[in-house]
Amino acid sequence: MKKKVAVIGSGFSGISAAAYLSKAGNEVHIFEKHNQPGGRARQFSTAAGYVFDMGPSWYWMPDIIENFFNDFGFKVSDFFQLISLNPQFEMIFADEKIAVPEHFEDLKKLFEEIEPGSAKRLDKFMQSAKFKYEVGMQDFVNKPCHNWGEFISPKIAKSAFKLDLLTNFRSYVSRYFSNKKLQTLMEFPVIFLGASPKNIPALYSLMNYGGYAMGTHYPMGGFYQLVLAMQKVAEKQGAKFHFDHNVEKINAADGKITSLIINGKYHEFDVVIASSDYHHTESLLPEKLKNYDEQYWENRTFAPSSLIYYLGIKEKIPNLKHHTLFFEHELDEHIDCIYGNKQWPEKPLFYSCCPSKTDPDVAPENGENLFLLMPVATGIRDDELLRESYLKEILSRIETHTGTSNLYEKIEYKRSYCVRDFIQDYNAYGGNAYGLANTLKQTAVLKPKIRNKKINNLFYTGQLTVPGPGVPPSIISGKIVANEVNNLKIKVDEKIV
């Protein structure tokens, strides 16, 4: 006898969990408060013909994503066309720019030009990063992390020293490269993990391999094509999606969930998986049944929130790449505003994504689709005047870089998104955009648990639990929790299932 399972939320982890659970023969229902799947990876379009991905835009670790589809007998290419970007991205400094080429051999040549002798060191760095990637993404991240005993194995013990778990990422990078710009280039990927390179374990050099060595890609039609493809896979397994369905309360008694209140109606399930914000999910429970109290969450280190702008520009912008990082100011100054002073940055760094450089279908002819993102602290004051002032500064810096002018006057469509929107749309704790930071004190077993300690049939998945933030880790998170539920023994009508 199989289980009747409710999945709250249809982000990457929720769809992943639903697909694996359905494949095992369970009856799975996904409840999504919005009118479309994807969570933070939703997409919207405008009457003028602009198509905007709302969240993720970096398609890294393509093998992890491919593995998901392979598990169900499919390939990525069955659903969408994946383009390898060249250059992968461009990084803008105050006095020069660095374009990261598509192929690793070309990247080595670039490093050698900037810092003689660094090509060999980059090769050595990437060899170590590849080892960490293979061990980390195959062994470490697939653990449910109930306890440290899961990591006791000859293979992991043998690998422990090489994984550099106790070395911080900044110190590690400086062993290989002395040029400040190359150091910044190598440190950039861990910003996705939500903390300063000084506080991220060197293990996460695996991000450099998963990005720079494996390449940066783009799904034609936008990142949302990945959401739609995963939805199709889940539906082919039998999963049922219910949109505009908001889970309002979780009822529990005698150590198990008895029902969910969804849009005012009671629904009974054998198991519930929360792909929704962890803190918000627990707010739907009685206080005594929560895994963690308010003090616990207040003491966590969260990854940043973001100020995002979705802009439709009514003319082409020359000299702008698909991905561009504007790092004319000091990285540490901006990071300190996020984690130290918790204030709006005076000298902000930001990221520009212009997918219309690759995909003509995301903007009207002679128009440009522009996604702008500036990391900011969680929980800070957020109003329209602040948002607008940063937009004007950001556009001014894009103008300087591209040799254009009056971009603000050429805006045909404008929508902003920031802290209070993350709270309103996703119930995100403090308005965070990326979950918990992957600091050493918040890694593996030290992350919030995937299972409720007091309720037998409530599980959690997504970027606030293992393995952590990012699209590939969220997909893996769904698989981990599905395996736990598939192995769960519960009583249903006095029968063990």
PDB file of N, CA and C in Angstrom, residues 343-400:
ATOM      1  N   GLN A 343      22.901  47.233   6.229  1.00  0.00           N
ATOM      2  CA  GLN A 343      22.415  48.497   5.693  1.00  0.00           C
ATOM      3  C   GLN A 343      22.538  48.490   4.172  1.00  0.00           C
ATOM      4  N   TRP A 344      21.902  49.470   3.548  1.00  0.00           N
ATOM      5  CA  TRP A 344      22.012  49.591   2.099  1.00  0.00           C
ATOM      6  C   TRP A 344      23.439  50.024   1.734  1.00  0.00           C
ATOM      7  N   PRO A 345      24.042  49.416   0.721  1.00  0.00           N
ATOM      8  CA  PRO A 345      25.441  49.720   0.388  1.00  0.00           C
ATOM      9  C   PRO A 345      25.607  51.097  -0.245  1.00  0.00           C
ATOM     10  N   GLU A 346      26.699  51.761   0.124  1.00  0.00           N
ATOM     11  CA  GLU A 346      27.022  53.053  -0.476  1.00  0.00           C
ATOM     12  C   GLU A 346      27.714  52.872  -1.830  1.00  0.00           C
ATOM     13  N   LYS A 347      28.491  51.795  -1.940  1.00  0.00           N
ATOM     14  CA  LYS A 347      29.185  51.506  -3.198  1.00  0.00           C
ATOM     15  C   LYS A 347      28.814  50.091  -3.639  1.00  0.00           C
ATOM     16  N   PRO A 348      27.622  49.946  -4.206  1.00  0.00           N
ATOM     17  CA  PRO A 348      27.103  48.610  -4.484  1.00  0.00           C
ATOM     18  C   PRO A 348      27.766  47.913  -5.673  1.00  0.00           C
ATOM     19  N   LEU A 349      27.825  46.603  -5.559  1.00  0.00           N
ATOM     20  CA  LEU A 349      28.124  45.740  -6.697  1.00  0.00           C
ATOM     21  C   LEU A 349      26.786  45.230  -7.213  1.00  0.00           C
ATOM     22  N   PHE A 350      26.741  44.877  -8.486  1.00  0.00           N
ATOM     23  CA  PHE A 350      25.480  44.341  -9.002  1.00  0.00           C
ATOM     24  C   PHE A 350      25.737  43.433 -10.191  1.00  0.00           C
ATOM     25  N   TYR A 351      24.677  42.751 -10.584  1.00  0.00           N
ATOM     26  CA  TYR A 351      24.740  41.779 -11.669  1.00  0.00           C
ATOM     27  C   TYR A 351      23.690  42.138 -12.707  1.00  0.00           C
ATOM     28  N   SER A 352      24.081  42.038 -13.962  1.00  0.00           N
ATOM     29  CA  SER A 352      23.172  42.292 -15.072  1.00  0.00           C
ATOM     30  C   SER A 352      23.042  41.041 -15.923  1.00  0.00           C
ATOM     31  N   CYS A 353      21.803  40.663 -16.204  1.00  0.00           N
ATOM     32  CA  CYS A 353      21.539  39.557 -17.131  1.00  0.00           C
ATOM     33  C   CYS A 353      20.726  40.104 -18.291  1.00  0.00           C
ATOM     34  N   CYS A 354      21.234  39.892 -19.489  1.00  0.00           N
ATOM     35  CA  CYS A 354      20.559  40.377 -20.694  1.00  0.00           C
ATOM     36  C   CYS A 354      20.330  39.189 -21.628  1.00  0.00           C
ATOM     37  N   PRO A 355      19.317  38.359 -21.333  1.00  0.00           N
ATOM     38  CA  PRO A 355      19.125  37.124 -22.105  1.00  0.00           C
ATOM     39  C   PRO A 355      18.760  37.359 -23.562  1.00  0.00           C
ATOM     40  N   SER A 356      18.285  38.556 -23.887  1.00  0.00           N
ATOM     41  CA  SER A 356      17.956  38.846 -25.291  1.00  0.00           C
ATOM     42  C   SER A 356      19.198  38.888 -26.164  1.00  0.00           C
ATOM     43  N   LYS A 357      20.395  38.901 -25.558  1.00  0.00           N
ATOM     44  CA  LYS A 357      21.626  38.790 -26.340  1.00  0.00           C
ATOM     45  C   LYS A 357      21.766  37.390 -26.933  1.00  0.00           C
ATOM     46  N   THR A 358      21.118  36.411 -26.290  1.00  0.00           N
ATOM     47  CA  THR A 358      21.198  35.009 -26.727  1.00  0.00           C
ATOM     48  C   THR A 358      19.883  34.533 -27.327  1.00  0.00           C
ATOM     49  N   ASP A 359      18.775  35.038 -26.772  1.00  0.00           N
ATOM     50  CA  ASP A 359      17.444  34.507 -27.091  1.00  0.00           C
ATOM     51  C   ASP A 359      16.539  35.623 -27.616  1.00  0.00           C
ATOM     52  N   PRO A 360      16.266  35.650 -28.913  1.00  0.00           N
ATOM     53  CA  PRO A 360      15.454  36.737 -29.481  1.00  0.00           C
ATOM     54  C   PRO A 360      13.990  36.693 -29.047  1.00  0.00           C
ATOM     55  N   ASP A 361      13.550  35.568 -28.471  1.00  0.00           N
ATOM     56  CA  ASP A 361      12.135  35.429 -28.117  1.00  0.00           C
ATOM     57  C   ASP A 361      11.765  36.040 -26.768  1.00  0.00           C
ATOM     58  N   VAL A 362      12.757  36.572 -26.020  1.00  0.00           N
ATOM     59  CA  VAL A 362      12.436  37.128 -24.693  1.00  0.00           C
ATOM     60  C   VAL A 362      12.315  38.650 -24.710  1.00  0.00           C
ATOM     61  N   ALA A 363      12.405  39.239 -25.911  1.00  0.00           N
ATOM     62  CA  ALA A 363      12.225  40.686 -26.049  1.00  0.00           C
ATOM     63  C   ALA A 363      11.720  40.976 -27.453  1.00  0.00           C
ATOM     64  N   PRO A 364      10.982  42.059 -27.634  1.00  0.00           N
ATOM     65  CA  PRO A 364      10.536  42.407 -28.987  1.00  0.00           C
ATOM     66  C   PRO A 364      11.723  42.796 -29.865  1.00  0.00           C
ATOM     67  N   GLU A 365      11.504  42.798 -31.151  1.00  0.00           N
ATOM     68  CA  GLU A 365      12.573  43.154 -32.086  1.00  0.00           C
ATOM     69  C   GLU A 365      13.103  44.548 -31.763  1.00  0.00           C
ATOM     70  N   ASN A 366      14.421  44.673 -31.729  1.00  0.00           N
ATOM     71  CA  ASN A 366      15.114  45.918 -31.400  1.00  0.00           C
ATOM     72  C   ASN A 366      14.922  46.351 -29.945  1.00  0.00           C
ATOM     73  N   GLY A 367      14.445  45.421 -29.119  1.00  0.00           N
ATOM     74  CA  GLY A 367      14.330  45.690 -27.693  1.00  0.00           C
ATOM     75  C   GLY A 367      15.316  44.841 -26.907  1.00  0.00           C
ATOM     76  N   GLU A 368      15.490  45.154 -25.649  1.00  0.00           N
ATOM     77  CA  GLU A 368      16.434  44.417 -24.802  1.00  0.00           C
ATOM     78  C   GLU A 368      15.759  44.039 -23.479  1.00  0.00           C
ATOM     79  N   ASN A 369      15.960  42.800 -23.088  1.00  0.00           N
ATOM     80  CA  ASN A 369      15.450  42.280 -21.821  1.00  0.00           C
ATOM     81  C   ASN A 369      16.572  42.407 -20.789  1.00  0.00           C
ATOM     82  N   LEU A 370      16.325  43.154 -19.733  1.00  0.00           N
ATOM     83  CA  LEU A 370      17.380  43.430 -18.762  1.00  0.00           C
ATOM     84  C   LEU A 370      16.912  43.060 -17.358  1.00  0.00           C
ATOM     85  N   PHE A 371      17.648  42.130 -16.745  1.00  0.00           N
ATOM     86  CA  PHE A 371      17.400  41.691 -15.373  1.00  0.00           C
ATOM     87  C   PHE A 371      18.575  42.194 -14.544  1.00  0.00           C
ATOM     88  N   LEU A 372      18.300  43.023 -13.547  1.00  0.00           N
ATOM     89  CA  LEU A 372      19.344  43.604 -12.710  1.00  0.00           C
ATOM     90  C   LEU A 372      19.173  43.109 -11.278  1.00  0.00           C
ATOM     91  N   LEU A 373      20.271  42.720 -10.650  1.00  0.00           N
ATOM     92  CA  LEU A 373      20.201  42.194  -9.283  1.00  0.00           C
ATOM     93  C   LEU A 373      21.330  42.761  -8.439  1.00  0.00           C
ATOM     94  N   MET A 374      20.955  43.300  -7.288  1.00  0.00           N
ATOM     95  CA  MET A 374      21.928  43.810  -6.323  1.00  0.00           C
ATOM     96  C   MET A 374      21.678  43.106  -4.989  1.00  0.00           C
ATOM     97  N   PRO A 375      22.654  42.337  -4.472  1.00  0.00           N
ATOM     98  CA  PRO A 375      22.465  41.678  -3.170  1.00  0.00           C
ATOM     99  C   PRO A 375      22.325  42.702  -2.049  1.00  0.00           C
ATOM    100  N   VAL A 376      21.376  42.479  -1.149  1.00  0.00           N
ATOM    101  CA  VAL A 376      21.187  43.363  -0.006  1.00  0.00           C
ATOM    102  C   VAL A 376      20.943  42.529   1.242  1.00  0.00           C
ATOM    103  N   ALA A 377      21.052  43.162   2.389  1.00  0.00           N
ATOM    104  CA  ALA A 377      20.833  42.471   3.657  1.00  0.00           C
ATOM    105  C   ALA A 377      19.367  42.082   3.814  1.00  0.00           C
ATOM    106  N   THR A 378      19.122  41.023   4.559  1.00  0.00           N
ATOM    107  CA  THR A 378      17.750  40.653   4.887  1.00  0.00           C
ATOM    108  C   THR A 378      17.213  41.591   5.965  1.00  0.00           C
ATOM    109  N   GLY A 379      15.888  41.751   5.972  1.00  0.00           N
ATOM    110  CA  GLY A 379      15.232  42.482   7.047  1.00  0.00           C
ATOM    111  C   GLY A 379      15.411  43.980   7.052  1.00  0.00           C
ATOM    112  N   ILE A 380      16.000  44.550   5.996  1.00  0.00           N
ATOM    113  CA  ILE A 380      16.222  46.004   6.002  1.00  0.00           C
ATOM    114  C   ILE A 380      15.011  46.746   5.440  1.00  0.00           C
ATOM    115  N   ARG A 381      14.961  48.058   5.719  1.00  0.00           N
ATOM    116  CA  ARG A 381      13.881  48.908   5.220  1.00  0.00           C
ATOM    117  C   ARG A 381      13.924  48.938   3.691  1.00  0.00           C
ATOM    118  N   ASP A 382      12.770  48.847   3.089  1.00  0.00           N
ATOM    119  CA  ASP A 382      12.700  48.720   1.635  1.00  0.00           C
ATOM    120  C   ASP A 382      11.537  49.578   1.141  1.00  0.00           C
ATOM    121  N   ASP A 383      11.841  50.635   0.379  1.00  0.00           N
ATOM    122  CA  ASP A 383      10.758  51.451  -0.166  1.00  0.00           C
ATOM    123  C   ASP A 383      11.063  51.832  -1.611  1.00  0.00           C
ATOM    124  N   GLU A 384      10.075  52.367  -2.280  1.00  0.00           N
ATOM    125  CA  GLU A 384      10.187  52.643  -3.713  1.00  0.00           C
ATOM    126  C   GLU A 384      11.243  53.699  -4.030  1.00  0.00           C
ATOM    127  N   LEU A 385      11.378  54.709  -3.169  1.00  0.00           N
ATOM    128  CA  LEU A 385      12.374  55.754  -3.433  1.00  0.00           C
ATOM    129  C   LEU A 385      13.789  55.187  -3.408  1.00  0.00           C
ATOM    130  N   LEU A 386      14.061  54.309  -2.440  1.00  0.00           N
ATOM    131  CA  LEU A 386      15.376  53.661  -2.376  1.00  0.00           C
ATOM    132  C   LEU A 386      15.622  52.812  -3.612  1.00  0.00           C
ATOM    133  N   ARG A 387      14.636  52.018  -3.957  1.00  0.00           N
ATOM    134  CA  ARG A 387      14.776  51.154  -5.137  1.00  0.00           C
ATOM    135  C   ARG A 387      15.111  51.984  -6.379  1.00  0.00           C
ATOM    136  N   GLU A 388      14.387  53.082  -6.543  1.00  0.00           N
ATOM    137  CA  GLU A 388      14.559  53.907  -7.734  1.00  0.00           C
ATOM    138  C   GLU A 388      15.925  54.586  -7.764  1.00  0.00           C
ATOM    139  N   SER A 389      16.419  55.009  -6.615  1.00  0.00           N
ATOM    140  CA  SER A 389      17.728  55.673  -6.579  1.00  0.00           C
ATOM    141  C   SER A 389      18.833  54.711  -6.997  1.00  0.00           C
ATOM    142  N   TYR A 390      18.731  53.436  -6.564  1.00  0.00           N
ATOM    143  CA  TYR A 390      19.730  52.448  -6.964  1.00  0.00           C
ATOM    144  C   TYR A 390      19.604  52.108  -8.444  1.00  0.00           C
ATOM    145  N   LEU A 391      18.385  52.065  -8.946  1.00  0.00           N
ATOM    146  CA  LEU A 391      18.208  51.791 -10.374  1.00  0.00           C
ATOM    147  C   LEU A 391      18.937  52.834 -11.209  1.00  0.00           C
ATOM    148  N   LYS A 392      18.790  54.092 -10.858  1.00  0.00           N
ATOM    149  CA  LYS A 392      19.433  55.156 -11.640  1.00  0.00           C
ATOM    150  C   LYS A 392      20.952  55.053 -11.581  1.00  0.00           C
ATOM    151  N   GLU A 393      21.486  54.699 -10.392  1.00  0.00           N
ATOM    152  CA  GLU A 393      22.938  54.521 -10.288  1.00  0.00           C
ATOM    153  C   GLU A 393      23.408  53.339 -11.133  1.00  0.00           C
ATOM    154  N   ILE A 394      22.666  52.239 -11.057  1.00  0.00           N
ATOM    155  CA  ILE A 394      23.031  51.033 -11.815  1.00  0.00           C
ATOM    156  C   ILE A 394      23.013  51.319 -13.313  1.00  0.00           C
ATOM    157  N   LEU A 395      21.968  51.966 -13.782  1.00  0.00           N
ATOM    158  CA  LEU A 395      21.874  52.274 -15.213  1.00  0.00           C
ATOM    159  C   LEU A 395      22.993  53.206 -15.650  1.00  0.00           C
ATOM    160  N   SER A 396      23.375  54.126 -14.776  1.00  0.00           N
ATOM    161  CA  SER A 396      24.477  55.035 -15.099  1.00  0.00           C
ATOM    162  C   SER A 396      25.774  54.250 -15.304  1.00  0.00           C
ATOM    163  N   ARG A 397      25.998  53.253 -14.478  1.00  0.00           N
ATOM    164  CA  ARG A 397      27.229  52.455 -14.607  1.00  0.00           C
ATOM    165  C   ARG A 397      27.180  51.561 -15.847  1.00  0.00           C
ATOM    166  N   ILE A 398      25.999  51.087 -16.202  1.00  0.00           N
ATOM    167  CA  ILE A 398      25.862  50.321 -17.449  1.00  0.00           C
ATOM    168  C   ILE A 398      26.141  51.232 -18.643  1.00  0.00           C
ATOM    169  N   GLU A 399      25.667  52.458 -18.577  1.00  0.00           N
ATOM    170  CA  GLU A 399      25.926  53.417 -19.654  1.00  0.00           C
ATOM    171  C   GLU A 399      27.424  53.660 -19.819  1.00  0.00           C
ATOM    172  N   THR A 400      28.131  53.823 -18.713  1.00  0.00           N
ATOM    173  CA  THR A 400      29.578  54.045 -18.769  1.00  0.00           C
ATOM    174  C   THR A 400      30.278  52.864 -19.419  1.00  0.00           C
TER     175      THR A 400
END
